[in-house]
Every structure is written in structure tokens, then in C-alpha cells.
XYZ file of C-alpha atoms in Angstrom:
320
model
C 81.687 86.863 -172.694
C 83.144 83.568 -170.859
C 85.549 83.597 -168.701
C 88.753 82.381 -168.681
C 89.431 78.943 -167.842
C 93.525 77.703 -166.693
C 95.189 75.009 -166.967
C 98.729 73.808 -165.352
C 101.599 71.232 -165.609
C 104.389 70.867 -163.384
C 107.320 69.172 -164.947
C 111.040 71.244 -164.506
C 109.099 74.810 -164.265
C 105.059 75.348 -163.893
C 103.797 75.115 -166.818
C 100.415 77.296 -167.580
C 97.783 77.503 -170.289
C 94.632 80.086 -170.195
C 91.445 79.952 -172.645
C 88.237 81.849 -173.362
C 86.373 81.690 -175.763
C 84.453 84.944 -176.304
C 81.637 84.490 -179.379
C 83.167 83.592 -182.534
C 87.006 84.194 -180.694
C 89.244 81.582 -178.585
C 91.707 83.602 -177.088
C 94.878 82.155 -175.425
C 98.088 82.713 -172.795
C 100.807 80.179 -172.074
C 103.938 80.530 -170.668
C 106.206 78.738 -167.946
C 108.943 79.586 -165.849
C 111.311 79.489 -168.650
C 109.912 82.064 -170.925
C 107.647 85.097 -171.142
C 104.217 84.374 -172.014
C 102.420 84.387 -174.544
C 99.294 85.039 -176.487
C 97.068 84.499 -179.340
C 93.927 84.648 -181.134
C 91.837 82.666 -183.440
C 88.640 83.791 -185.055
C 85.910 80.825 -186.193
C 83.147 81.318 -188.733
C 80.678 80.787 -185.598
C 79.990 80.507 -182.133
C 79.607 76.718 -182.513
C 82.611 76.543 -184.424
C 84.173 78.601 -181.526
C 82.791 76.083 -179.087
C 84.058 73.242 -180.638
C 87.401 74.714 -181.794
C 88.127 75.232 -177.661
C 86.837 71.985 -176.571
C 89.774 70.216 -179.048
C 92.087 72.713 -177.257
C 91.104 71.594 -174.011
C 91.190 68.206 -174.633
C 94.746 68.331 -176.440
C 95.832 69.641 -172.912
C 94.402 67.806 -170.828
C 96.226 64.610 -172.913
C 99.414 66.538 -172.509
C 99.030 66.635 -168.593
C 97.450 70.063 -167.735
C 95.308 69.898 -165.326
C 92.751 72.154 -164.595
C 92.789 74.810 -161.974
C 90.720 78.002 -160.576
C 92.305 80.697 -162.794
C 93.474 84.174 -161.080
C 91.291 87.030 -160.881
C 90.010 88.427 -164.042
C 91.700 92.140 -164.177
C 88.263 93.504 -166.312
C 86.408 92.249 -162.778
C 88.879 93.920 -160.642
C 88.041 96.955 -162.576
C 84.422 96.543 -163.412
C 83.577 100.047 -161.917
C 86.570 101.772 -163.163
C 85.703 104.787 -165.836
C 87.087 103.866 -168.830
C 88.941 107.211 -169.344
C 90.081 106.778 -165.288
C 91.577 103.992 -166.419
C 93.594 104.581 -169.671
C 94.983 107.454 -168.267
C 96.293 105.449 -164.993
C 97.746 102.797 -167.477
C 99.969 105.119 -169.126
C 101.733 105.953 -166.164
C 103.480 109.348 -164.555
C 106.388 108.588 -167.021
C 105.030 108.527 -169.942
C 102.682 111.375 -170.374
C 100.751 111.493 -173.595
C 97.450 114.448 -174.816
C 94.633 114.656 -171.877
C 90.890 113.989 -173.022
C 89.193 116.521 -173.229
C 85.321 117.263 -173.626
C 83.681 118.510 -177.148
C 81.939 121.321 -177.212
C 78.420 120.649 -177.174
C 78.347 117.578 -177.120
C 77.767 115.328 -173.657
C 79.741 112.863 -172.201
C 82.045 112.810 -175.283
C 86.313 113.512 -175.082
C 89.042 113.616 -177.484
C 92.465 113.723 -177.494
C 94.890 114.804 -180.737
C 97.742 112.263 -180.831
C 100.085 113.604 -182.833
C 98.437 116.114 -184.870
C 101.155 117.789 -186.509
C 102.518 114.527 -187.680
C 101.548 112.394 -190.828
C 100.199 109.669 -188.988
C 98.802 111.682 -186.243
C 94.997 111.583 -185.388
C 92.019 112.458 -183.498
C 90.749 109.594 -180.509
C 86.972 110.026 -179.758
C 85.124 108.022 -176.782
C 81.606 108.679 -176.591
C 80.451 107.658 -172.998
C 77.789 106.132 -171.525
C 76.932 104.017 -168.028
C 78.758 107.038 -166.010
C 81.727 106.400 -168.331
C 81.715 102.815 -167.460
C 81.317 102.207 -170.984
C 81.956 103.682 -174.472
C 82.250 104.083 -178.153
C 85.557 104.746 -179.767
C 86.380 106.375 -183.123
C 89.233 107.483 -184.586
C 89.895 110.392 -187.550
C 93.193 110.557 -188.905
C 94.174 114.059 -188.683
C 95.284 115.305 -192.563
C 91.194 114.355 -193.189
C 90.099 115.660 -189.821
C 87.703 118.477 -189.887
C 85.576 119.385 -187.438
C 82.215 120.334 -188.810
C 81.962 116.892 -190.505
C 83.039 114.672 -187.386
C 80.170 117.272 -185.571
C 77.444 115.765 -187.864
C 78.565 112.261 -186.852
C 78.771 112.960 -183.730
C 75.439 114.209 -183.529
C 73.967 110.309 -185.204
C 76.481 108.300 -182.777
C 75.192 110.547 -179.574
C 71.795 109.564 -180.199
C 72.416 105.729 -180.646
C 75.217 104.980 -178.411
C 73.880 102.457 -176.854
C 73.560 100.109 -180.243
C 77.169 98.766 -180.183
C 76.044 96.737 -176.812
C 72.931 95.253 -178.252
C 73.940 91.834 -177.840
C 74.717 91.981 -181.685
C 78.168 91.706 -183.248
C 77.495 94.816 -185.323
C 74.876 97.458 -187.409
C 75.356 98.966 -190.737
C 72.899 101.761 -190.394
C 72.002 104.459 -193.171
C 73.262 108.067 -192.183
C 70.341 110.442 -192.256
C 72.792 113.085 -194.280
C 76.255 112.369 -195.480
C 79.061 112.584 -193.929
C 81.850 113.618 -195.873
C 81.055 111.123 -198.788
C 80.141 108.717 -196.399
C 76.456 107.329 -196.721
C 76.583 104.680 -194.149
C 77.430 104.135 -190.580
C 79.218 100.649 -188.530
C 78.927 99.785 -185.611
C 81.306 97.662 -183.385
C 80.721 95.096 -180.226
C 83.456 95.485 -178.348
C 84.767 92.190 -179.406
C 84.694 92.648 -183.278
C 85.781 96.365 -182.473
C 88.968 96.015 -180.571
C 89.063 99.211 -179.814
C 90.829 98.455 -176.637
C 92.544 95.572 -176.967
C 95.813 96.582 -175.608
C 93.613 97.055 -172.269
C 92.105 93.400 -171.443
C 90.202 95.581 -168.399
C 88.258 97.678 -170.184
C 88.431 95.703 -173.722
C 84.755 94.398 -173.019
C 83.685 97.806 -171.918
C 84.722 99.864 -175.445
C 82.697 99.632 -178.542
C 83.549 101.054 -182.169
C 81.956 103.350 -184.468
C 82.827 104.907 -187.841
C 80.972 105.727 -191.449
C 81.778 103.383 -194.467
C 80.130 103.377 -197.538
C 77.185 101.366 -198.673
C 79.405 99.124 -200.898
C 82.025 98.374 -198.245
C 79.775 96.174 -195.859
C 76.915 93.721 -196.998
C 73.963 93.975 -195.736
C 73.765 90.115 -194.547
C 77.539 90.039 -194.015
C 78.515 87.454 -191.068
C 80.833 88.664 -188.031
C 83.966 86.883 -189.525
C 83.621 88.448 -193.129
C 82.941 92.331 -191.054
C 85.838 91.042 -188.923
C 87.905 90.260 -192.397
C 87.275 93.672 -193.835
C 88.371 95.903 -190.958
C 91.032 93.953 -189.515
C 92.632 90.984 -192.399
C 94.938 91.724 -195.181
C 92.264 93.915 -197.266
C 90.917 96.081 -194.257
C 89.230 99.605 -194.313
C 91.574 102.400 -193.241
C 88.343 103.357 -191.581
C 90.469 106.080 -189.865
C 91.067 108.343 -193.116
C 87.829 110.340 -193.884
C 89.187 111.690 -197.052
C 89.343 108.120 -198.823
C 87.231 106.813 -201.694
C 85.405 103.710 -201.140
C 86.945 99.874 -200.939
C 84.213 98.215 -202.142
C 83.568 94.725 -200.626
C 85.606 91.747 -202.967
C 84.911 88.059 -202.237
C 85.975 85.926 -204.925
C 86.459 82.113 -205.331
C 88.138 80.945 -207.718
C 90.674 78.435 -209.982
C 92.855 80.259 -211.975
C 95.546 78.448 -213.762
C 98.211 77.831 -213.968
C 98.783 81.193 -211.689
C 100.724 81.734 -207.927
C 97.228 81.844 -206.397
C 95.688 78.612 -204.686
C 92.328 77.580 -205.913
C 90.164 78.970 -203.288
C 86.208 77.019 -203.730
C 84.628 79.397 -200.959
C 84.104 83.197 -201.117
C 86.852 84.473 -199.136
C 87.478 87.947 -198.498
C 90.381 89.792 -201.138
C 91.542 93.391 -201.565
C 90.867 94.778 -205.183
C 94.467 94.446 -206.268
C 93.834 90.327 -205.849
C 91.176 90.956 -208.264
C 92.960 92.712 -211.025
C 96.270 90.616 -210.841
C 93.199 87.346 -211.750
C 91.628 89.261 -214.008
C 94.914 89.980 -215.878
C 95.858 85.854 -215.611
C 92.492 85.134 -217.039
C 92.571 85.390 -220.208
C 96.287 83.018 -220.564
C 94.647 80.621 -218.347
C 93.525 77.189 -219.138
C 89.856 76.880 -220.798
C 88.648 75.777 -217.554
C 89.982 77.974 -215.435
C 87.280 80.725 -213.862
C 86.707 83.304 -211.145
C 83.620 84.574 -209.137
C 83.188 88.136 -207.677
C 80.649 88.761 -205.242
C 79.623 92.177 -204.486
C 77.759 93.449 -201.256
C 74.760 92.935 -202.364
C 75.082 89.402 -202.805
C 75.327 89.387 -206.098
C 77.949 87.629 -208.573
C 79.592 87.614 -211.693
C 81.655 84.849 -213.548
C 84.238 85.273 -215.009
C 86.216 83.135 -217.517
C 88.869 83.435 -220.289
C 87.032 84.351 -222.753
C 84.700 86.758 -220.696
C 84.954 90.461 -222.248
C 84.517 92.754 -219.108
C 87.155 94.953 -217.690
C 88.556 95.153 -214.133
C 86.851 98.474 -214.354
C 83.839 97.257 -215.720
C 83.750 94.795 -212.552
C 84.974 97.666 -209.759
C 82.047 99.135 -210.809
C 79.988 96.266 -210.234
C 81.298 96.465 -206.946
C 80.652 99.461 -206.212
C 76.776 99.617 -207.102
């Protein structure tokens, strides 16, 4: 991870602008005397594009009048040696008291806490620790699909390979030795494609992720910014319900017209409604109009007005 580097401008207040770029990420802060600050982050298809994408920014500042300076201490360094569960229960505060951790029952090193149980967007927070609790993976289960025995068995795979999530790899999509649930596959986060503890830049770096999908939900040669599209852009997993049916990978590309969606020429990532709503303009469109699915295996289907298959004939595709 690289640090952050600052950059300042005095004109009427001090003005201030932060970057890092962190693998395929650039994050940012600005702000000035006249205004809170703010934030923001970008996500490249690669490091290099990463790279290159925060040497522009740095040069457009630099043109603007910023000027480079040491940058104030890094809060994850301040806090370097601070348990991760030490610390998110400090950050809450003594005035706003939320569920303790608490350890599992045979398992070690591993807490929960129920957030809201009762409620219909409660759930179930799981950290399973490692480096002395420097360190961990996070899950989540949302709690009208919690059930104990089944978040045991993954437990018991995630125990035993807890360590994977800090490989130096952006993530794994490992086979479960037994299902869980439905489930027939397992991902696993870096703590930057995770998030899992983004709202806490000091121990962001320090918290992996790890939750079962199903084989058709994540390719098998899938890049970090497509993994990163499918559990955090507009057609993500709601990899916290255990009770769900799959959500099949869906890149398309395609030039439908005339329709309200822009000709895309590269496989982008789409949720399965995109796909019908084309499907159903298909066969109106103009003779040259066409579409492309792409499943997680890598493998595609055309599609054009006067192709026959259904949208269920093509889920299924999708779904292997």
C-alpha cells in the first residue's frame, strides 16, 4: 500500500490536497479553510492504469499551484499495533454503545456481535483473527438467513485458511469441500477490494473479507475491477443474505437500437434485469443491432433480432 502524499496552496485560506494510490485505487482528501473536506475514490482497470491515473492528478496540481509537502502522520501507523477489535470498540465511543464481540464457541480467535437481530435488516458481524488480533477476516450473515450450524461449517474452511486474504493477491475463489447452505464456492477479499473497514482508515489495511458465492457468480480468470464490480457497483452480490439464489455473473456489450441504452463495445459488468429489458428491445431493433453475454466461464453468446433463445434460455447459460 503507498502512502499518502499532500499537497498545499495558500491563497485566502490553506488550501490542501492528499493522494494514494493503493493497487488498482487512487484515493483522495481536499479541503481548505472554507469548507469541510472531502473525499473520493476511483478504481482503474490496473495498477499501471492506477499509476498513471495519479501522476495526471499530481501534475494537474502542481499546475494549479500546490506544492508539495511532508503529509501528517498516517493514523493506520499510529495504530499499527492496535487489535483490531481494541480499536473498533474505542471508535465508537462511551456514548454510543452498540453489541460487544464476543467469542464462538469452539472456534479460536474468532468474535461476533448481533447488530440488530430482531430487526429486518439486522445481522451477524464475524472477525476471524489472526497476528494477535492485529489482523482479520470479516464476514457478515444477515440475520432472517442466519443459522448457526451452517455459518459453523464455514467457519471451520475460513479458520483453516485465514491467512489467504493477505497473500499479496487481490482475491481467491476457492471450491468449498461441502456446501454451505447452497453455496459451492468460497471468496476471498484483500483488504483493499474487501472494504470491510473502510469507515476505519486505521485498521482498513488490517481487515480482509470472506464469504461463499456460487460457482457462476465469480469467473475463474475474473480481474480485480470486474470482482470489485460485482460486490460493490450497481449489480453487486448481497453476499450478506445466505438464503439467496445465485446472481450469476452478466457482462454484455452491446448496440441495441434504437433503445435508452448507450452502445457499450467492451464487456462491462450488468445486473440480469439489464439483460432482459435488451433482450425484450431485440427483436424491434434495427437488423444490425446485436448483444453479447458472457458467462463466467468465459464463454459467449450472440445475440441478434432474429435470434430464437429466451432470457431464460440465456439465465441458464449463465448459470452453467
Amino acid at each position: 500500500m503507498g502512502g499518502w502524499r499532500r499537497f498545499e496552496r495558500q491563497e485566502a485560506t490553506l488550501d490542501y490536497w492528499e493522494i494514494r494510490q493503493d493497487g488498482i485505487r487512487c484515493f483522495l482528501k481536499w479541503g481548505s479553510g472554507r469548507s469541510p473536506g472531502k473525499a473520493s475514490t476511483t478504481t482503474l482497470a490496473d495498477e499501471e492504469q492506477a499509476r498513471r491515473h495519479a501522476v495526471r492528478k499530481i501534475s494537474e496540481r502542481l499546475r494549479k499551484g500546490f506544492t508539495e509537502v511532508d503529509p501528517p502522520c498516517d493514523p493506520a501507523e499510529a495504530e499499527a499495533g492496535t487489535p483490531v477489535l481494541d480499536f473498533l470498540t474505542r471508535s465508537v465511543g462511551p456514548h454510543a454503545p452498540v453489541a460487544p464481540y464476543l467469542p464462538v464457541d469452539g472456534f479460536d480467535e474468532v468474535y461476533r456481535r448481533a447488530l440488530s437481530p430482531d430487526h429486518p435488516r439486522g445481522f451477524l458481524e464475524y472477525y476471524v483473527l489472526r497476528e494477535q488480533g492485529r489482523s482479520a477476516v470479516r464476514f457478515t450473515v444477515r440475520a432472517d438467513s442466519h443459522q448457526d450450524e451452517v455459518v459453523a461449517g464455514f467457519l471451520e474452511f475460513l479458520c483453516a485458511r485465514r491467512d489467504l486474504a493477505f497473500d499479496g493477491r487481490s482475491h481467491h475463489k476457492v471450491p468449498l469441500p461441502s456446501p454451505v447452505r447452497s453455496f459451492d464456492h468460497a471468496l476471498f477479499c484483500s483488504p483493499a477490494l474487501g472494504q470491510a473497514c473502510a469507515a476505519h482508515p486505521a485498521v482498513a489495511a488490517r481487515v480482509a473479507t470472506a464469504f461463499p458465492v456460487f460457482d457462476c457468480e465469480i469467473g475463474d480468470e475474473d480481474t480485480e475491477v470486474l470482482v470489485d464490480a460485482r460486490i460493490h457497483g450497481h449489480a453487486s452480490l448481497p453476499y450478506s443474505d445466505w438464503g439467496r439464489s445465485p446472481y450469476p455473473a452478466v457482462d454484455l456489450r452491446f448496440d441495441v437500437q434504437p433503445s435508452y441504452y448507450r452502445p457499450s463495445p467492451k464487456f462491462k459488468v450488468h445486473r440480469a434485469a439489464d439483460l432482459r429489458k435488451l433482450m425484450d428491445l431485440l427483436p424491434q431493433a434495427s437488423p444490425q443491432s446485436w448483444l453479447e453475454v458472457r458467462s463466467f466461464r468465459g464463454e459467449t453468446k450472440r445475440l441478434e433480432p432474429r435470434t430464437s433463445l429466451s432470457f431464460t434460455d440465456v439465465f441458464s447459460f449463465l448459470v452453467g
